[in-house]
Structures are given as C-alpha cells and as structure tokens.
Amino acid sequence: MKISVKRLRESFKKLPEKKILVVGDLILDEYLIGSVERISPEAPVPVIWVRQEKQALGGSGNVIQNLTSIGVSSIVMGRVGSDNACQILKGLLNAQNVKTEDFQLLESDTIPTILKTRIIASNQQVCRVDREEIIPLTKAEEDQVILKLENRIGECSAVIISDYDKGFLTERVIRECIRLANENNVIVTVDPQVSHFFLYKNIDIMTPNHHEAGKALGRKLISEKDIEAACYEICDRIQPKSMMITRGEKGMTIFEVGTKKFHHIPTVAREVFDVTGAGDTVISVYTAFLAAGLSVLEASLVANASAGVVVGKLGTATVDLTEIEQSLANLGILETN
C-alpha cells in the first residue's frame, strides 16, 4: 500500500480550495491546572491551587481544529446556549479562521453551551465537572437547522457528521443532512454514536472504533475475521460506499463496498502519549483528502499516518501537512516516482 509524492502534494494544493460543513455537538473544554499542597479541613479531599486556566474546542469543534491545521475552511453547525461559554466558543472558532458568517449556530435560551471542566493537579486529572442538558431539538429547532443545511450545503465539498449524542443530531436532522448531501453530490462522512448507529444510511463512510462497532452489533470484535464480518453486516444495513473501523494498537480496517476489498492498515504510532481526539483527526483528514481527490485507500493511509502523529502528543492535538508528509515518508509509504 503506497501513495506517490506527486499525488500527495497535488492534494495539498487542493485543500485550501475546499470547504467542509461540520454538523454535530459543539463542546467547550475548560482546564483548571494547578497543584495540591494540602487536604481540605472541610472534607477529605485535596485543595487545588489553580495557577492556570485555559479553554479549547471540544466535540465537533475538534474536527474544526483538525481541518484548519491542514488548510481547509469550515462551516460549523451546532447548538449553543446564550451564555458566556458560547462567547468563548465563538472566539475560539474565530481563532481557527472560521468566519463569523460561517457560524450556523442554533442559540438556545433554555439549553446551556456544553462545558466540560477538567481539574488537573501535578499532571493528573483530579476530576471533571460537566455542565450540560441533553435534550433533543424540538421540531421547530429541527426546521431551523434543516433550513440552514439547505442554504449552505451546496457550497461545500463535504459534510462531516460528528455525533457525541448530546441532542443536536436527531433522527430527522441526520436523515435530512444525508439526503441533502446526496442530492447535491457532496461527500458525507460520519463519526458515529452507538445510539444512532444504524440511522446513517447512504453515506460515503462511517468511522467507528472497534468498541463502538461491537457494541452496536452486540458482540466483541477481536480478530480480523470479526472485523470483516462486522463490516459486511453493518454495510448490509446502512449501504455506505465504504466502511472504516479503527482498531487502536492494531491500526484500522477499510472495506470498499463496491469492490468488496478489505485493507488492513497497521498502526503507525511509535509512542502513544494520549489518544484523546484521535478519532476526530482520522475523520477530518480522511474527509479532506478524499475531497481533494485521493482514493479511499490513499485517504485512509494519510488519515492513519496523521492519527499516529497526534497520539504522540499530549492532549487534544492536531497535525499539519509537513508532519503528514514526514510521517508517510518515515513509514515507507511514499513513492517518489
């Protein structure tokens, strides 16, 4: 399995011409970082002396960060609250070069912006505090979202559905998003949630990990034969063009439905520090490079190499084009002729 340097660099040139619509659950990640010097006199718990605070895009926002890092522009569609967390989130999106006119956000007066606060002391997470209300969109809200989709989907090269099961992606929104993408000949890819697993019909690719795919099917997926059988069963039910199951330290498996070909791609990470956000990197990079003209297998090789880079970094990380080419070269996947 190889990819030519020429085709890779040609795809690099096309990336800035692409715009990808990211539809999903936006989350604001907050980090309170400090040290522990004593136990509270009020209860047997540590007192954290906070020395640093920072915020970052989480959920589908991390998909946006990954697209920005490889030069692809985005339209972002999700639900937020009318609160301070929303304003911070918008500022972070602007910092990722998402134009304000490309915010297709549903602002709610009753549902807060999802905020996950991680308290970290001495490089260890002490606890996490979640502020969220998981309530599905009303029909009126669905109408607004679908109208936004109708107005903007035609200008996009691809749609990424990034599902964290927080209420924004209802069955109707999922169905209409896919229908509109298909009608406009727009690539549509899905990072799924198990609760919606078999709603994603007629898409270009779904990218669950083996735990998610196994849970959806009600069994563990361990061997390559298990993975291949799962691909056949899932594809029979949702009729995608391709299927990808990521397998952690065992790499990933790609199934091309039309040719019935399987590609088992080994993992590429030399050292794994943090797998946070690796799935977002896979679907972002895969979708962008597929839109830029690479084949299913070529885009998968690039996505796999990219994931190998980000898991070698601490925290939710991204990868740039220089790192992608270097990673592919180090793996011997690049052909120079």
JSON list of C-alpha atoms in Angstrom, two decimals, residues 66-148:
[
{"chain": "A", "resi": 66, "resn": "ASN", "atom": "CA", "xyz": [-8.05, 19.46, 12.60]},
{"chain": "A", "resi": 67, "resn": "LEU", "atom": "CA", "xyz": [-9.40, 20.85, 9.33]},
{"chain": "A", "resi": 68, "resn": "THR", "atom": "CA", "xyz": [-7.87, 24.27, 9.99]},
{"chain": "A", "resi": 69, "resn": "SER", "atom": "CA", "xyz": [-4.47, 22.73, 10.71]},
{"chain": "A", "resi": 70, "resn": "ILE", "atom": "CA", "xyz": [-4.34, 21.27, 7.16]},
{"chain": "A", "resi": 71, "resn": "GLY", "atom": "CA", "xyz": [-5.63, 24.43, 5.48]},
{"chain": "A", "resi": 72, "resn": "VAL", "atom": "CA", "xyz": [-9.30, 23.53, 4.98]},
{"chain": "A", "resi": 73, "resn": "SER", "atom": "CA", "xyz": [-12.04, 26.07, 5.76]},
{"chain": "A", "resi": 74, "resn": "SER", "atom": "CA", "xyz": [-15.18, 25.11, 7.64]},
{"chain": "A", "resi": 75, "resn": "ILE", "atom": "CA", "xyz": [-18.81, 25.93, 8.19]},
{"chain": "A", "resi": 76, "resn": "VAL", "atom": "CA", "xyz": [-19.85, 24.95, 11.70]},
{"chain": "A", "resi": 77, "resn": "MET", "atom": "CA", "xyz": [-23.38, 23.85, 12.59]},
{"chain": "A", "resi": 78, "resn": "GLY", "atom": "CA", "xyz": [-24.43, 23.00, 16.14]},
{"chain": "A", "resi": 79, "resn": "ARG", "atom": "CA", "xyz": [-26.36, 24.14, 19.21]},
{"chain": "A", "resi": 80, "resn": "VAL", "atom": "CA", "xyz": [-25.09, 26.51, 21.87]},
{"chain": "A", "resi": 81, "resn": "GLY", "atom": "CA", "xyz": [-26.59, 28.42, 24.77]},
{"chain": "A", "resi": 82, "resn": "SER", "atom": "CA", "xyz": [-26.98, 32.16, 25.14]},
{"chain": "A", "resi": 83, "resn": "ASP", "atom": "CA", "xyz": [-24.22, 32.35, 27.73]},
{"chain": "A", "resi": 84, "resn": "ASN", "atom": "CA", "xyz": [-20.61, 33.27, 28.38]},
{"chain": "A", "resi": 85, "resn": "ALA", "atom": "CA", "xyz": [-19.38, 29.82, 27.33]},
{"chain": "A", "resi": 86, "resn": "CYS", "atom": "CA", "xyz": [-20.93, 30.45, 23.91]},
{"chain": "A", "resi": 87, "resn": "GLN", "atom": "CA", "xyz": [-18.97, 33.70, 23.53]},
{"chain": "A", "resi": 88, "resn": "ILE", "atom": "CA", "xyz": [-15.72, 31.94, 24.44]},
{"chain": "A", "resi": 89, "resn": "LEU", "atom": "CA", "xyz": [-16.52, 29.15, 21.98]},
{"chain": "A", "resi": 90, "resn": "LYS", "atom": "CA", "xyz": [-17.17, 31.65, 19.19]},
{"chain": "A", "resi": 91, "resn": "GLY", "atom": "CA", "xyz": [-13.86, 33.35, 19.93]},
{"chain": "A", "resi": 92, "resn": "LEU", "atom": "CA", "xyz": [-12.06, 30.02, 19.69]},
{"chain": "A", "resi": 93, "resn": "LEU", "atom": "CA", "xyz": [-13.78, 29.29, 16.38]},
{"chain": "A", "resi": 94, "resn": "ASN", "atom": "CA", "xyz": [-12.69, 32.70, 15.06]},
{"chain": "A", "resi": 95, "resn": "ALA", "atom": "CA", "xyz": [-9.15, 31.84, 16.16]},
{"chain": "A", "resi": 96, "resn": "GLN", "atom": "CA", "xyz": [-9.42, 28.76, 13.92]},
{"chain": "A", "resi": 97, "resn": "ASN", "atom": "CA", "xyz": [-10.16, 31.07, 10.97]},
{"chain": "A", "resi": 98, "resn": "VAL", "atom": "CA", "xyz": [-13.85, 30.19, 10.89]},
{"chain": "A", "resi": 99, "resn": "LYS", "atom": "CA", "xyz": [-15.57, 33.30, 9.58]},
{"chain": "A", "resi": 100, "resn": "THR", "atom": "CA", "xyz": [-18.46, 34.67, 11.60]},
{"chain": "A", "resi": 101, "resn": "GLU", "atom": "CA", "xyz": [-20.76, 34.26, 8.59]},
{"chain": "A", "resi": 102, "resn": "ASP", "atom": "CA", "xyz": [-19.87, 30.55, 8.66]},
{"chain": "A", "resi": 103, "resn": "PHE", "atom": "CA", "xyz": [-21.30, 30.15, 12.18]},
{"chain": "A", "resi": 104, "resn": "GLN", "atom": "CA", "xyz": [-24.58, 28.34, 11.52]},
{"chain": "A", "resi": 105, "resn": "LEU", "atom": "CA", "xyz": [-25.38, 28.04, 15.21]},
{"chain": "A", "resi": 106, "resn": "LEU", "atom": "CA", "xyz": [-28.69, 27.38, 16.88]},
{"chain": "A", "resi": 107, "resn": "GLU", "atom": "CA", "xyz": [-28.66, 29.55, 20.02]},
{"chain": "A", "resi": 108, "resn": "SER", "atom": "CA", "xyz": [-30.92, 28.37, 22.83]},
{"chain": "A", "resi": 109, "resn": "ASP", "atom": "CA", "xyz": [-32.26, 30.37, 25.77]},
{"chain": "A", "resi": 110, "resn": "THR", "atom": "CA", "xyz": [-33.03, 27.19, 27.71]},
{"chain": "A", "resi": 111, "resn": "ILE", "atom": "CA", "xyz": [-30.11, 24.84, 26.98]},
{"chain": "A", "resi": 112, "resn": "PRO", "atom": "CA", "xyz": [-26.57, 25.85, 28.05]},
{"chain": "A", "resi": 113, "resn": "THR", "atom": "CA", "xyz": [-23.47, 25.57, 25.92]},
{"chain": "A", "resi": 114, "resn": "ILE", "atom": "CA", "xyz": [-21.93, 22.23, 26.86]},
{"chain": "A", "resi": 115, "resn": "LEU", "atom": "CA", "xyz": [-18.98, 22.91, 29.17]},
{"chain": "A", "resi": 116, "resn": "LYS", "atom": "CA", "xyz": [-16.61, 20.24, 30.45]},
{"chain": "A", "resi": 117, "resn": "THR", "atom": "CA", "xyz": [-14.20, 21.44, 33.13]},
{"chain": "A", "resi": 118, "resn": "ARG", "atom": "CA", "xyz": [-11.17, 19.29, 33.89]},
{"chain": "A", "resi": 119, "resn": "ILE", "atom": "CA", "xyz": [-9.29, 19.95, 37.11]},
{"chain": "A", "resi": 120, "resn": "ILE", "atom": "CA", "xyz": [-5.65, 18.93, 36.82]},
{"chain": "A", "resi": 121, "resn": "ALA", "atom": "CA", "xyz": [-3.02, 18.84, 39.56]},
{"chain": "A", "resi": 122, "resn": "SER", "atom": "CA", "xyz": [0.57, 17.62, 39.23]},
{"chain": "A", "resi": 123, "resn": "ASN", "atom": "CA", "xyz": [-0.16, 16.45, 35.68]},
{"chain": "A", "resi": 124, "resn": "GLN", "atom": "CA", "xyz": [-3.04, 14.25, 36.80]},
{"chain": "A", "resi": 125, "resn": "GLN", "atom": "CA", "xyz": [-6.74, 14.81, 36.24]},
{"chain": "A", "resi": 126, "resn": "VAL", "atom": "CA", "xyz": [-8.39, 15.05, 39.66]},
{"chain": "A", "resi": 127, "resn": "CYS", "atom": "CA", "xyz": [-11.98, 15.29, 38.46]},
{"chain": "A", "resi": 128, "resn": "ARG", "atom": "CA", "xyz": [-14.19, 16.52, 35.63]},
{"chain": "A", "resi": 129, "resn": "VAL", "atom": "CA", "xyz": [-17.24, 18.73, 36.01]},
{"chain": "A", "resi": 130, "resn": "ASP", "atom": "CA", "xyz": [-19.83, 18.60, 33.21]},
{"chain": "A", "resi": 131, "resn": "ARG", "atom": "CA", "xyz": [-22.43, 21.29, 32.66]},
{"chain": "A", "resi": 132, "resn": "GLU", "atom": "CA", "xyz": [-24.91, 20.16, 30.02]},
{"chain": "A", "resi": 133, "resn": "GLU", "atom": "CA", "xyz": [-28.54, 19.35, 29.33]},
{"chain": "A", "resi": 134, "resn": "ILE", "atom": "CA", "xyz": [-29.02, 16.51, 26.87]},
{"chain": "A", "resi": 135, "resn": "ILE", "atom": "CA", "xyz": [-32.38, 17.39, 25.33]},
{"chain": "A", "resi": 136, "resn": "PRO", "atom": "CA", "xyz": [-33.25, 16.64, 21.69]},
{"chain": "A", "resi": 137, "resn": "LEU", "atom": "CA", "xyz": [-34.12, 19.50, 19.35]},
{"chain": "A", "resi": 138, "resn": "THR", "atom": "CA", "xyz": [-37.77, 20.45, 19.09]},
{"chain": "A", "resi": 139, "resn": "LYS", "atom": "CA", "xyz": [-39.47, 20.20, 15.71]},
{"chain": "A", "resi": 140, "resn": "ALA", "atom": "CA", "xyz": [-39.23, 23.99, 15.34]},
{"chain": "A", "resi": 141, "resn": "GLU", "atom": "CA", "xyz": [-35.49, 23.84, 16.05]},
{"chain": "A", "resi": 142, "resn": "GLU", "atom": "CA", "xyz": [-35.09, 20.98, 13.58]},
{"chain": "A", "resi": 143, "resn": "ASP", "atom": "CA", "xyz": [-36.82, 23.15, 10.96]},
{"chain": "A", "resi": 144, "resn": "GLN", "atom": "CA", "xyz": [-34.26, 25.91, 11.57]},
{"chain": "A", "resi": 145, "resn": "VAL", "atom": "CA", "xyz": [-31.33, 23.50, 11.27]},
{"chain": "A", "resi": 146, "resn": "ILE", "atom": "CA", "xyz": [-32.65, 21.93, 8.07]},
{"chain": "A", "resi": 147, "resn": "LEU", "atom": "CA", "xyz": [-33.15, 25.37, 6.53]},
{"chain": "A", "resi": 148, "resn": "LYS", "atom": "CA", "xyz": [-29.54, 26.25, 7.36]}
]
